[in-house]
């Protein structure tokens, strides 16, 4: 979800409250955790602009999350393999109900997500940044 002038006020308020919660914890590793389904970007998005304005690069360790501020570093763990990867949030999404994170292809490979396409994951903020 990209917050625009058309976004309902309660969603903007919710996103602001979440950002405040994360930043008020001073970058604490336990500031925010979430469990759900994770997926990864299709190759067709390579080079296209992300919500942060940077192009999507499959070979970088990046991710899309619906509410965490751009630049936030998160640790994503595949619940089936136990493997983890640290990524930087630079996009909004995933835009599929029930999914909490979309990983770059490189990040997905590191945790064994590319074979399944979608897998249960846990994410944890490891370095929070203030919302802009």
mmCIF file of C-alpha atoms in Angstrom:
data_model
loop_
_atom_site.group_PDB
_atom_site.id
_atom_site.type_symbol
_atom_site.label_atom_id
_atom_site.label_comp_id
_atom_site.label_asym_id
_atom_site.label_seq_id
_atom_site.Cartn_x
_atom_site.Cartn_y
_atom_site.Cartn_z
ATOM 1 C CA UNK A 1 0.000 0.000 0.000
ATOM 2 C CA UNK A 2 1.361 3.370 -0.989
ATOM 3 C CA UNK A 3 0.022 6.215 1.146
ATOM 4 C CA UNK A 4 -1.426 8.975 -1.012
ATOM 5 C CA UNK A 5 -3.931 11.777 -0.639
ATOM 6 C CA UNK A 6 -6.655 9.263 -1.480
ATOM 7 C CA UNK A 7 -5.627 6.842 1.282
ATOM 8 C CA UNK A 8 -8.227 6.834 4.077
ATOM 9 C CA UNK A 9 -7.116 8.835 7.109
ATOM 10 C CA UNK A 10 -7.338 5.874 9.466
ATOM 11 C CA UNK A 11 -4.778 3.962 7.338
ATOM 12 C CA UNK A 12 -2.408 6.933 7.411
ATOM 13 C CA UNK A 13 -2.886 7.154 11.181
ATOM 14 C CA UNK A 14 -2.243 3.421 11.572
ATOM 15 C CA UNK A 15 0.946 3.606 9.489
ATOM 16 C CA UNK A 16 2.142 6.638 11.481
ATOM 17 C CA UNK A 17 1.427 4.911 14.789
ATOM 18 C CA UNK A 18 3.347 1.829 13.685
ATOM 19 C CA UNK A 19 6.283 3.932 12.541
ATOM 20 C CA UNK A 20 6.258 5.827 15.856
ATOM 21 C CA UNK A 21 6.215 2.547 17.783
ATOM 22 C CA UNK A 22 9.167 1.234 15.816
ATOM 23 C CA UNK A 23 11.269 4.396 16.066
ATOM 24 C CA UNK A 24 10.449 4.982 19.742
ATOM 25 C CA UNK A 25 12.118 1.691 20.570
ATOM 26 C CA UNK A 26 15.451 3.184 19.523
ATOM 27 C CA UNK A 27 16.266 0.482 17.021
ATOM 28 C CA UNK A 28 15.701 -2.272 19.543
ATOM 29 C CA UNK A 29 15.894 -5.694 17.957
ATOM 30 C CA UNK A 30 12.588 -6.615 19.567
ATOM 31 C CA UNK A 31 10.757 -3.513 18.318
ATOM 32 C CA UNK A 32 8.628 -5.309 15.738
ATOM 33 C CA UNK A 33 8.068 -8.910 14.758
ATOM 34 C CA UNK A 34 5.558 -10.454 12.392
ATOM 35 C CA UNK A 35 4.706 -13.950 11.153
ATOM 36 C CA UNK A 36 2.943 -14.886 7.941
ATOM 37 C CA UNK A 37 3.529 -15.910 4.363
ATOM 38 C CA UNK A 38 6.535 -14.620 2.440
ATOM 39 C CA UNK A 39 7.098 -14.602 -1.306
ATOM 40 C CA UNK A 40 9.553 -13.107 -3.770
ATOM 41 C CA UNK A 41 9.520 -10.796 -6.794
ATOM 42 C CA UNK A 42 9.055 -12.218 -10.267
ATOM 43 C CA UNK A 43 11.889 -11.567 -12.733
ATOM 44 C CA UNK A 44 9.577 -9.348 -14.819
ATOM 45 C CA UNK A 45 9.982 -6.572 -12.199
ATOM 46 C CA UNK A 46 13.774 -6.287 -12.648
ATOM 47 C CA UNK A 47 14.748 -2.666 -13.275
ATOM 48 C CA UNK A 48 11.270 -1.282 -12.513
ATOM 49 C CA UNK A 49 10.934 1.476 -9.930
ATOM 50 C CA UNK A 50 9.999 0.508 -6.398
ATOM 51 C CA UNK A 51 7.804 2.686 -4.182
ATOM 52 C CA UNK A 52 10.964 4.252 -2.702
ATOM 53 C CA UNK A 53 12.074 5.333 -6.178
ATOM 54 C CA UNK A 54 14.991 2.924 -6.487
ATOM 55 C CA UNK A 55 14.915 0.283 -9.225
ATOM 56 C CA UNK A 56 14.263 -3.328 -8.223
ATOM 57 C CA UNK A 57 17.492 -5.312 -8.492
ATOM 58 C CA UNK A 58 17.097 -9.114 -8.100
ATOM 59 C CA UNK A 59 20.745 -9.411 -6.980
ATOM 60 C CA UNK A 60 20.375 -7.069 -3.992
ATOM 61 C CA UNK A 61 19.095 -7.954 -0.517
ATOM 62 C CA UNK A 62 15.861 -5.947 -0.474
ATOM 63 C CA UNK A 63 12.197 -6.438 0.386
ATOM 64 C CA UNK A 64 8.715 -5.001 0.137
ATOM 65 C CA UNK A 65 6.618 -4.483 3.276
ATOM 66 C CA UNK A 66 3.304 -2.666 3.532
ATOM 67 C CA UNK A 67 4.023 -0.430 6.535
ATOM 68 C CA UNK A 68 7.676 -0.430 7.638
ATOM 69 C CA UNK A 69 9.558 2.747 6.666
ATOM 70 C CA UNK A 70 11.934 2.596 3.693
ATOM 71 C CA UNK A 71 15.468 1.836 4.839
ATOM 72 C CA UNK A 72 14.346 -0.367 7.744
ATOM 73 C CA UNK A 73 16.534 -3.454 8.037
ATOM 74 C CA UNK A 74 14.670 -6.674 8.777
ATOM 75 C CA UNK A 75 15.698 -10.264 9.389
ATOM 76 C CA UNK A 76 13.447 -12.713 7.549
ATOM 77 C CA UNK A 77 13.489 -16.374 8.618
ATOM 78 C CA UNK A 78 11.977 -19.202 6.588
ATOM 79 C CA UNK A 79 10.034 -21.229 9.184
ATOM 80 C CA UNK A 80 10.458 -24.435 7.151
ATOM 81 C CA UNK A 81 14.229 -24.252 6.594
ATOM 82 C CA UNK A 82 15.277 -22.170 9.610
ATOM 83 C CA UNK A 83 17.490 -20.073 7.315
ATOM 84 C CA UNK A 84 17.540 -16.284 7.692
ATOM 85 C CA UNK A 85 18.522 -13.259 5.650
ATOM 86 C CA UNK A 86 18.813 -9.561 6.479
ATOM 87 C CA UNK A 87 17.230 -7.219 3.932
ATOM 88 C CA UNK A 88 16.408 -3.539 3.532
ATOM 89 C CA UNK A 89 12.807 -2.417 2.944
ATOM 90 C CA UNK A 90 12.653 -0.355 -0.262
ATOM 91 C CA UNK A 91 9.166 -1.095 -1.621
ATOM 92 C CA UNK A 92 5.501 -1.503 -0.678
ATOM 93 C CA UNK A 93 3.759 -4.821 -0.863
ATOM 94 C CA UNK A 94 3.134 -7.629 -1.105
ATOM 95 C CA UNK A 95 -0.184 -6.950 -2.759
ATOM 96 C CA UNK A 96 -1.549 -10.451 -2.191
ATOM 97 C CA UNK A 97 -3.815 -11.103 0.795
ATOM 98 C CA UNK A 98 -2.128 -13.068 3.581
ATOM 99 C CA UNK A 99 1.457 -12.270 2.581
ATOM 100 C CA UNK A 100 3.618 -10.064 4.786
ATOM 101 C CA UNK A 101 6.831 -9.658 2.771
ATOM 102 C CA UNK A 102 8.126 -9.893 -0.796
ATOM 103 C CA UNK A 103 11.843 -10.613 -1.025
ATOM 104 C CA UNK A 104 14.310 -9.945 -3.812
ATOM 105 C CA UNK A 105 15.348 -13.079 -5.686
ATOM 106 C CA UNK A 106 18.799 -13.154 -4.031
ATOM 107 C CA UNK A 107 17.266 -12.911 -0.556
ATOM 108 C CA UNK A 108 14.702 -15.616 -1.382
ATOM 109 C CA UNK A 109 17.457 -17.972 -2.568
ATOM 110 C CA UNK A 110 19.413 -17.460 0.659
ATOM 111 C CA UNK A 111 16.520 -18.778 2.755
ATOM 112 C CA UNK A 112 15.304 -21.470 0.357
ATOM 113 C CA UNK A 113 12.140 -19.675 -0.729
ATOM 114 C CA UNK A 114 12.576 -19.842 -4.505
ATOM 115 C CA UNK A 115 11.662 -23.510 -4.783
ATOM 116 C CA UNK A 116 8.326 -23.146 -2.978
ATOM 117 C CA UNK A 117 7.546 -19.604 -4.153
ATOM 118 C CA UNK A 118 5.609 -18.910 -0.936
ATOM 119 C CA UNK A 119 6.535 -20.087 2.560
ATOM 120 C CA UNK A 120 5.804 -19.288 6.194
ATOM 121 C CA UNK A 121 8.252 -16.688 7.499
ATOM 122 C CA UNK A 122 8.958 -14.625 10.571
ATOM 123 C CA UNK A 123 10.356 -11.144 10.279
ATOM 124 C CA UNK A 124 12.038 -9.032 12.892
ATOM 125 C CA UNK A 125 13.203 -5.416 12.694
ATOM 126 C CA UNK A 126 16.933 -5.271 13.337
ATOM 127 C CA UNK A 127 17.439 -1.578 12.530
ATOM 128 C CA UNK A 128 14.550 0.856 12.544
ATOM 129 C CA UNK A 129 14.576 4.192 10.761
ATOM 130 C CA UNK A 130 12.202 7.119 11.285
ATOM 131 C CA UNK A 131 9.188 7.339 8.970
ATOM 132 C CA UNK A 132 9.334 10.229 6.486
#
